Coordinates of C-alpha atoms in Angstrom, one line a residue:
M1 CA 12.4 13.0 -17.2
R2 CA 11.2 14.6 -20.4
W3 CA 7.8 14.1 -21.9
A4 CA 9.4 12.5 -24.9
D5 CA 11.2 10.0 -22.7
L6 CA 7.8 8.9 -21.3
L7 CA 6.7 7.9 -24.8
I8 CA 9.1 4.9 -24.6
L9 CA 9.0 2.2 -22.0
L10 CA 10.6 3.3 -18.7
P11 CA 14.3 2.4 -18.6
A12 CA 14.0 0.2 -15.5
A13 CA 11.6 -2.1 -17.3
W14 CA 14.3 -3.6 -19.5
Y15 CA 16.2 -4.7 -16.4
Q16 CA 13.0 -6.0 -14.8
L17 CA 12.5 -8.2 -17.9
A18 CA 16.1 -9.5 -17.7
A19 CA 15.4 -10.5 -14.1
F20 CA 12.5 -12.8 -14.9
P21 CA 14.7 -15.9 -15.6
F22 CA 16.5 -15.4 -12.3
A23 CA 13.2 -15.0 -10.4
A24 CA 12.0 -18.3 -11.9
L25 CA 15.3 -20.0 -11.1
F26 CA 15.1 -18.8 -7.5
H27 CA 11.5 -20.0 -7.1
Q28 CA 12.4 -23.4 -8.6
L29 CA 15.4 -23.9 -6.3
C30 CA 13.2 -23.0 -3.3
A31 CA 10.5 -25.4 -4.4
S32 CA 13.0 -28.3 -4.9
G33 CA 14.3 -27.7 -1.4
Q34 CA 17.9 -26.9 -2.5
L35 CA 18.0 -23.5 -0.8
S36 CA 17.9 -23.2 3.0
L37 CA 16.3 -20.0 4.5
T38 CA 19.8 -18.4 4.8
A39 CA 20.6 -19.3 1.2
R40 CA 17.3 -17.8 0.1
Y41 CA 18.1 -14.5 1.8
T42 CA 21.6 -14.6 0.3
F43 CA 20.3 -15.3 -3.2
L44 CA 17.8 -12.4 -3.0
L45 CA 20.5 -10.1 -1.6
A46 CA 23.2 -11.1 -4.1
G47 CA 20.7 -10.8 -7.0
G48 CA 19.7 -7.3 -5.8
C49 CA 23.4 -6.2 -5.7
L50 CA 24.1 -7.6 -9.1
L51 CA 21.0 -6.0 -10.6
A52 CA 21.9 -2.6 -9.0
V53 CA 25.4 -2.7 -10.5
T54 CA 24.1 -3.8 -13.9
A55 CA 21.3 -1.1 -14.0
M56 CA 23.2 1.7 -12.3
G57 CA 26.9 1.1 -12.8
S58 CA 28.9 3.2 -10.3
Y59 CA 25.7 5.0 -9.1
A60 CA 24.8 1.7 -7.3
V61 CA 27.1 2.9 -4.5
L62 CA 24.5 5.6 -3.7
L63 CA 21.9 2.8 -3.1
L64 CA 24.1 0.4 -1.2
I65 CA 25.5 2.9 1.3
P66 CA 22.1 4.0 2.7
A67 CA 20.9 0.4 2.7
A68 CA 23.9 -0.8 4.8
G69 CA 23.6 2.3 7.1
S70 CA 19.9 1.8 7.6
V71 CA 20.5 -1.8 8.7
L72 CA 23.0 -0.6 11.3
V73 CA 20.6 1.9 12.6
L74 CA 17.7 -0.6 12.8
L75 CA 19.9 -3.0 14.8
S76 CA 21.5 -0.4 17.1
V77 CA 18.8 2.1 18.0
S78 CA 16.0 1.4 20.4
P79 CA 12.5 0.8 18.9
A80 CA 11.2 4.1 20.6
H81 CA 13.6 6.2 18.5
V82 CA 14.4 4.0 15.5
H83 CA 11.9 5.6 13.2
T84 CA 13.1 9.2 13.8
W85 CA 16.7 8.2 13.1
V86 CA 16.0 6.2 10.0
F87 CA 13.6 8.8 8.6
G88 CA 16.0 11.7 9.2
L89 CA 19.1 10.0 7.8
Q90 CA 17.4 8.4 4.8
M91 CA 15.6 11.6 3.7
C92 CA 18.7 13.6 4.1
W93 CA 20.6 11.1 1.9
Q94 CA 17.9 11.0 -0.7
T95 CA 17.7 14.8 -0.8
L96 CA 21.4 15.1 -1.4
C97 CA 21.2 12.5 -4.2
H98 CA 18.4 14.4 -5.8
L99 CA 20.4 17.6 -5.6
G100 CA 23.5 15.9 -7.0
L101 CA 21.9 13.7 -9.7
G102 CA 18.7 15.6 -10.5
S103 CA 20.2 17.6 -13.4
S104 CA 22.0 14.5 -14.7
A105 CA 18.8 12.5 -14.7
L106 CA 17.0 15.3 -16.6
E107 CA 19.7 16.4 -19.2
S108 CA 21.7 13.3 -19.8
E109 CA 20.7 10.5 -22.2
D110 CA 22.3 8.1 -19.7
A111 CA 19.4 6.4 -17.9
R112 CA 21.5 5.2 -14.9
P113 CA 21.1 8.3 -12.7
A114 CA 17.3 8.2 -13.1
V115 CA 17.2 4.5 -12.3
A116 CA 19.4 5.1 -9.2
L117 CA 17.2 7.9 -8.0
S118 CA 14.1 5.7 -8.4
A119 CA 15.7 2.8 -6.5
I120 CA 16.7 5.2 -3.7
M121 CA 13.1 6.5 -3.4
L122 CA 11.9 2.9 -3.2
L123 CA 14.5 2.2 -0.5
T124 CA 13.1 5.1 1.4
Q125 CA 9.7 3.6 1.4
K126 CA 10.9 0.2 2.6
V127 CA 13.2 1.4 5.3
T128 CA 10.8 3.9 6.8
S129 CA 8.0 1.4 6.7
L130 CA 10.1 -1.2 8.4
A131 CA 11.2 1.4 11.0
L132 CA 7.6 2.2 11.7
D133 CA 6.8 -1.5 12.1
I134 CA 9.6 -1.8 14.7
H135 CA 8.5 1.4 16.4
E136 CA 4.9 0.2 16.7
G137 CA 5.9 -3.3 17.8
T138 CA 4.5 -5.2 14.8
V139 CA 8.0 -6.4 13.9
L140 CA 10.1 -7.5 16.9
P141 CA 13.9 -7.5 17.1
Q142 CA 15.4 -11.0 16.8
T143 CA 17.2 -11.3 20.1
G144 CA 19.5 -14.1 20.9
Q145 CA 21.0 -14.2 17.3
G146 CA 24.3 -13.1 16.0
L147 CA 24.7 -9.8 14.3
L148 CA 25.0 -11.3 10.8
Q149 CA 21.9 -13.5 11.4
Q150 CA 19.9 -10.4 12.4
A151 CA 21.3 -8.3 9.5
L152 CA 20.8 -10.8 6.7
P153 CA 17.0 -10.7 6.5
L154 CA 17.0 -6.9 6.8
C155 CA 19.6 -6.5 4.0
S156 CA 17.8 -9.0 1.9
Y157 CA 14.5 -7.2 2.3
L158 CA 15.9 -3.8 1.5
L159 CA 17.7 -5.0 -1.6
F160 CA 15.9 -8.1 -2.9
F161 CA 16.0 -8.0 -6.6
P162 CA 12.3 -8.5 -7.6
A163 CA 11.4 -5.2 -5.9
L164 CA 14.7 -3.3 -6.3
L165 CA 13.8 -1.2 -9.3
G166 CA 10.1 -1.1 -9.0
G167 CA 6.9 -2.6 -7.6
P168 CA 4.6 -1.9 -4.7
L169 CA 5.8 -1.5 -1.2
Y170 CA 6.2 -5.0 0.2
P171 CA 5.7 -5.4 4.0
F172 CA 8.7 -6.9 5.8
S173 CA 6.5 -9.3 7.8
R174 CA 5.0 -10.7 4.6
F175 CA 8.5 -10.9 3.0
Q176 CA 9.6 -13.1 5.9
V177 CA 6.6 -15.4 5.6
Q178 CA 7.0 -15.8 1.9
A179 CA 10.7 -16.4 2.1
E180 CA 10.0 -19.2 4.6
S181 CA 7.1 -20.8 2.7
L182 CA 8.3 -20.7 -0.9
G183 CA 9.0 -24.4 -1.0
A184 CA 5.3 -25.2 -0.7
V185 CA 4.1 -22.8 -3.4
P186 CA 4.1 -24.0 -7.1
L187 CA 5.8 -21.8 -9.7
P188 CA 3.2 -19.1 -10.5
V189 CA 3.8 -19.1 -14.3
E190 CA 0.1 -18.6 -15.1
A191 CA -0.4 -15.6 -12.8
A192 CA 2.8 -13.9 -13.9
G193 CA 2.0 -14.7 -17.5
R194 CA -1.4 -13.0 -17.2
R195 CA 0.2 -9.9 -15.8
C196 CA 2.8 -9.9 -18.6
L197 CA 0.0 -10.1 -21.2
G198 CA -1.7 -7.2 -19.4
A199 CA 1.5 -5.2 -19.6
L200 CA 1.8 -6.1 -23.3
A201 CA -1.8 -5.0 -24.0
L202 CA -1.2 -1.7 -22.2
Q203 CA 2.0 -1.1 -24.1
A204 CA 0.2 -1.9 -27.4
L205 CA -2.5 0.6 -26.5
R206 CA 0.0 3.2 -25.7
V207 CA 1.9 2.7 -28.9
G208 CA -1.4 2.9 -30.9
L209 CA -2.4 6.1 -29.1
E210 CA 1.0 7.6 -29.7
G211 CA 0.4 7.6 -33.4
W212 CA -2.6 9.9 -32.8
L213 CA -0.7 12.4 -30.7
P214 CA 0.6 14.6 -33.6
R215 CA -2.9 14.7 -35.1
A216 CA -4.3 16.2 -31.8
Q217 CA -2.0 19.2 -32.2
G218 CA -3.7 22.4 -33.4
C219 CA -4.0 26.1 -32.9
S220 CA -7.4 26.1 -31.3
V221 CA -7.9 25.9 -27.5
L222 CA -9.9 22.7 -27.8
A223 CA -7.1 21.0 -29.9
S224 CA -4.5 22.1 -27.4
L225 CA -6.5 20.7 -24.5
C226 CA -7.0 17.4 -26.3
H227 CA -3.3 17.3 -27.0
A228 CA -2.5 17.9 -23.3
W229 CA -5.0 15.3 -22.2
M230 CA -3.6 12.7 -24.6
R231 CA 0.0 13.3 -23.4
A232 CA -1.2 12.8 -19.9
L233 CA -2.9 9.6 -20.9
L234 CA 0.3 8.3 -22.5
F235 CA 2.1 9.2 -19.4
R236 CA -0.3 7.2 -17.3
L237 CA -0.2 4.2 -19.6
A238 CA 3.6 4.1 -19.4
Y239 CA 3.3 3.8 -15.6
Y240 CA 0.5 1.3 -15.8
T241 CA 2.7 -0.9 -17.9
Q242 CA 5.6 -0.5 -15.5
W243 CA 3.5 -1.3 -12.5
V244 CA 1.9 -4.5 -14.0
L245 CA 5.4 -5.7 -15.1
D246 CA 6.8 -5.0 -11.6
E247 CA 4.0 -7.1 -10.0
A248 CA 4.6 -9.9 -12.6
L249 CA 8.2 -10.1 -11.5
L250 CA 7.3 -10.3 -7.8
E251 CA 4.7 -13.0 -8.7
M252 CA 7.3 -15.0 -10.7
A253 CA 9.8 -15.0 -7.7
G254 CA 7.0 -16.2 -5.4
F255 CA 6.3 -13.0 -3.7
G256 CA 2.7 -12.6 -4.9
L257 CA 0.6 -9.8 -3.5
V258 CA -2.6 -10.2 -1.5
V259 CA -5.7 -8.6 -3.0
G260 CA -5.6 -4.8 -2.8
Q261 CA -1.9 -4.7 -1.9
G262 CA -0.6 -4.0 -5.4
D263 CA -0.4 -0.7 -7.3
L264 CA -2.8 -1.6 -10.2
S265 CA -5.6 -4.1 -10.5
G266 CA -8.2 -4.2 -13.3
R267 CA -10.6 -2.4 -11.0
D268 CA -8.0 0.3 -10.1
L269 CA -7.4 0.9 -13.8
W270 CA -11.1 1.4 -14.4
V271 CA -11.5 3.7 -11.4
L272 CA -8.5 5.8 -12.4
E273 CA -9.8 6.4 -15.9
T274 CA -13.5 6.8 -15.2
T275 CA -13.7 8.6 -11.8
H276 CA -15.2 12.0 -11.7
R277 CA -13.6 12.7 -8.2
L278 CA -10.1 14.0 -8.1
A279 CA -9.8 12.8 -4.5
V280 CA -10.6 9.2 -5.6
F281 CA -8.0 9.5 -8.4
A282 CA -5.4 10.7 -5.8
R283 CA -6.1 7.7 -3.5
T284 CA -6.0 5.1 -6.3
W285 CA -3.0 6.4 -8.2
N286 CA 0.1 4.4 -7.1
K287 CA -1.8 2.8 -4.3
S288 CA 1.0 1.4 -2.3
T289 CA 2.7 4.8 -2.2
S290 CA -0.6 6.4 -1.2
R291 CA -0.9 4.0 1.7
W292 CA 2.7 4.6 2.7
L293 CA 2.2 8.4 2.7
R294 CA -1.1 8.0 4.6
R295 CA 0.7 6.0 7.3
L296 CA 3.9 8.0 7.4
V297 CA 2.5 11.5 7.3
F298 CA -1.3 11.9 7.1
Q299 CA -2.1 9.8 10.2
R300 CA 0.7 11.3 12.2
C301 CA 0.3 15.0 11.4
P302 CA -1.8 16.9 13.9
A303 CA -2.6 19.9 11.7
Q304 CA -3.4 20.2 8.0
P305 CA -2.6 16.5 7.3
L306 CA -3.6 16.7 3.6
L307 CA -1.4 19.6 2.8
A308 CA 1.5 18.1 4.8
T309 CA 1.1 14.8 2.9
F310 CA 1.3 16.4 -0.5
A311 CA 4.2 18.7 0.6
F312 CA 6.2 15.7 1.8
S313 CA 5.4 13.9 -1.5
A314 CA 7.0 16.9 -3.3
W315 CA 10.1 16.5 -1.0
W316 CA 10.2 12.8 -1.6
H317 CA 10.0 13.3 -5.4
G318 CA 12.9 15.7 -5.4
L319 CA 11.7 19.3 -4.6
R320 CA 12.2 20.7 -8.1
P321 CA 10.0 23.8 -8.7
G322 CA 7.6 21.6 -10.8
H323 CA 7.3 19.1 -7.9
V324 CA 6.5 21.8 -5.3
F325 CA 4.0 23.6 -7.5
G326 CA 2.4 20.4 -8.9
F327 CA 1.9 18.6 -5.6
L328 CA 0.7 21.7 -3.7
C329 CA -1.7 22.4 -6.6
W330 CA -2.9 18.8 -6.3
A331 CA -3.5 19.2 -2.5
I332 CA -5.6 22.4 -3.2
M333 CA -7.6 20.6 -5.9
V334 CA -8.3 17.6 -3.7
E335 CA -9.4 19.9 -0.9
A336 CA -11.7 21.7 -3.3
D337 CA -13.0 18.4 -4.6
Y338 CA -14.1 17.4 -1.1
R339 CA -16.3 20.5 -0.9
I340 CA -17.5 20.8 -4.5
H341 CA -19.1 17.4 -4.9
P342 CA -21.5 17.5 -1.9
F343 CA -22.8 20.8 -3.3
L344 CA -23.1 19.6 -6.9
S345 CA -24.5 16.1 -6.0
A346 CA -27.2 17.7 -3.9
W347 CA -28.1 20.0 -6.9
A348 CA -28.2 17.1 -9.4
A349 CA -31.6 15.5 -8.6
S350 CA -32.8 14.3 -12.0
R351 CA -31.2 11.7 -14.2
V352 CA -30.2 14.3 -16.8
A353 CA -28.7 16.5 -14.1
K354 CA -26.7 13.6 -12.7
L355 CA -25.4 12.7 -16.1
L356 CA -24.4 16.3 -16.7
Y357 CA -22.8 16.5 -13.3
R358 CA -20.8 13.3 -13.7
G359 CA -19.8 14.0 -17.3
T360 CA -18.6 17.6 -16.6
T361 CA -16.7 16.7 -13.4
W362 CA -15.0 13.8 -15.2
I363 CA -13.8 16.2 -17.9
F364 CA -12.6 18.6 -15.2
T365 CA -10.8 15.8 -13.4
Q366 CA -9.0 14.6 -16.5
L367 CA -7.9 18.2 -17.4
I368 CA -6.7 18.9 -13.9
V369 CA -4.7 15.7 -13.8
A370 CA -3.2 16.6 -17.1
Y371 CA -2.3 20.1 -15.7
I372 CA -0.7 18.6 -12.6
L373 CA 1.4 16.1 -14.6
D374 CA 2.5 19.0 -16.9
A375 CA 3.6 21.0 -13.8
V376 CA 5.4 18.0 -12.2
E377 CA 7.3 17.2 -15.4
S378 CA 8.3 20.9 -16.0
E379 CA 12.1 20.8 -16.3
S380 CA 12.8 24.4 -15.6
F381 CA 11.3 27.4 -13.8
S382 CA 10.7 29.2 -17.1
A383 CA 8.6 26.2 -18.4
L384 CA 6.6 26.3 -15.2
C385 CA 6.0 30.1 -15.6
L386 CA 4.7 29.4 -19.2
L387 CA 2.3 26.9 -17.7
W388 CA 1.1 29.4 -15.0
T389 CA 0.4 32.1 -17.5
S390 CA -1.4 29.8 -20.0
Y391 CA -5.1 29.3 -20.4
K392 CA -4.6 25.8 -18.8
S393 CA -4.5 27.5 -15.4
I394 CA -8.1 28.8 -15.7
L395 CA -9.7 25.5 -14.4
P396 CA -7.3 25.0 -11.4
L397 CA -7.7 28.7 -10.5
S398 CA -11.5 28.2 -10.7
Y399 CA -11.3 25.3 -8.3
G400 CA -9.2 27.5 -6.0
V401 CA -11.8 30.2 -6.0
V402 CA -14.6 27.7 -5.4
L403 CA -12.6 26.4 -2.4
L404 CA -12.5 29.8 -0.9
L405 CA -16.2 30.3 -1.4
L406 CA -17.1 26.9 0.0
S407 CA -14.4 26.8 2.8
K408 CA -17.1 26.7 5.5
K409 CA -19.0 23.9 3.8
P410 CA -18.4 20.4 5.3
K411 CA -16.0 18.1 3.6
Q412 CA -17.1 14.8 2.0
N413 CA -14.2 12.4 2.4

């Protein structure tokens, strides 16, 4: 996706907006008792298939095939091995899709390949999380039921339309509970409306700042850094808007999130934009994905879990040169962050020194985030080389040198 494309609302958002009336209709039918549990699962599944075909066209097949295959694996493989099978097959499929559609998503004005890839990545989150639940025994197989009765909740979960194109990772156990209890929950118009107003405010702020972007351009180093920082801020605001809208759609359909389960709360937004710790930014950015990566990779990796987590994140995002460099650079910066801050915080004893420490490290954090986003969004190896050889690399290189010097210092996690 080009930087210019990020200055408009992400393409999936328009389909999310179109799904709001269907989400309200679904909740109203459940509240009035007109839908049985089987009918609810069927409505959510049919809505997901319809939304996939509408948003992706023929590319929807690339989403429906792995969803159906994953359900077959979940039902046929023993809990001891189900995660290995699901993880391997789904990541192989997703990698092939990235290789086949990656150039189309970057170069074509057609948004459908990009929407399809995003939906496949979200499917990977859901199916690997569900496989881990089954492997760990927190979700038990439904024995004594027919194949279709067992498959319907799984298919509905993987493809239910409120979370098909976006939104935080929704646990399968909570999905089942919410689907069964929707009749007792009033239509959450007020909660969804607040989120929509929040998305509108973020979008208005982004549009307002977009007008200042050309003015930030200049020949001086300071003007160039301000321009890069503002582009990164516009990038983040576009995603904040998308995340809030995704959660509003889930709320409208009756699948509200518990506190701390979503991708973005008011507190998270404040932390992301004010933290002086790069490690805190990494944990707070896209929180449900961070929790998924922690559970899937970090907690299960015996050696170098931080590096392995960021390396897998690069693979999950598509393994383009920008992804590999950007996420590995991020891992090194976070590792350095763990060691730099204990050293600096011990030095900053007075109030003035603390203000200087926090202000300087906040600026460094903002510039490093802008650098990483620049790297991740590089569309070619030549563009990445230009970034490497620019003065923007001085700060990340400095962090790397400091990491080497403080490698024997204890980490502050």
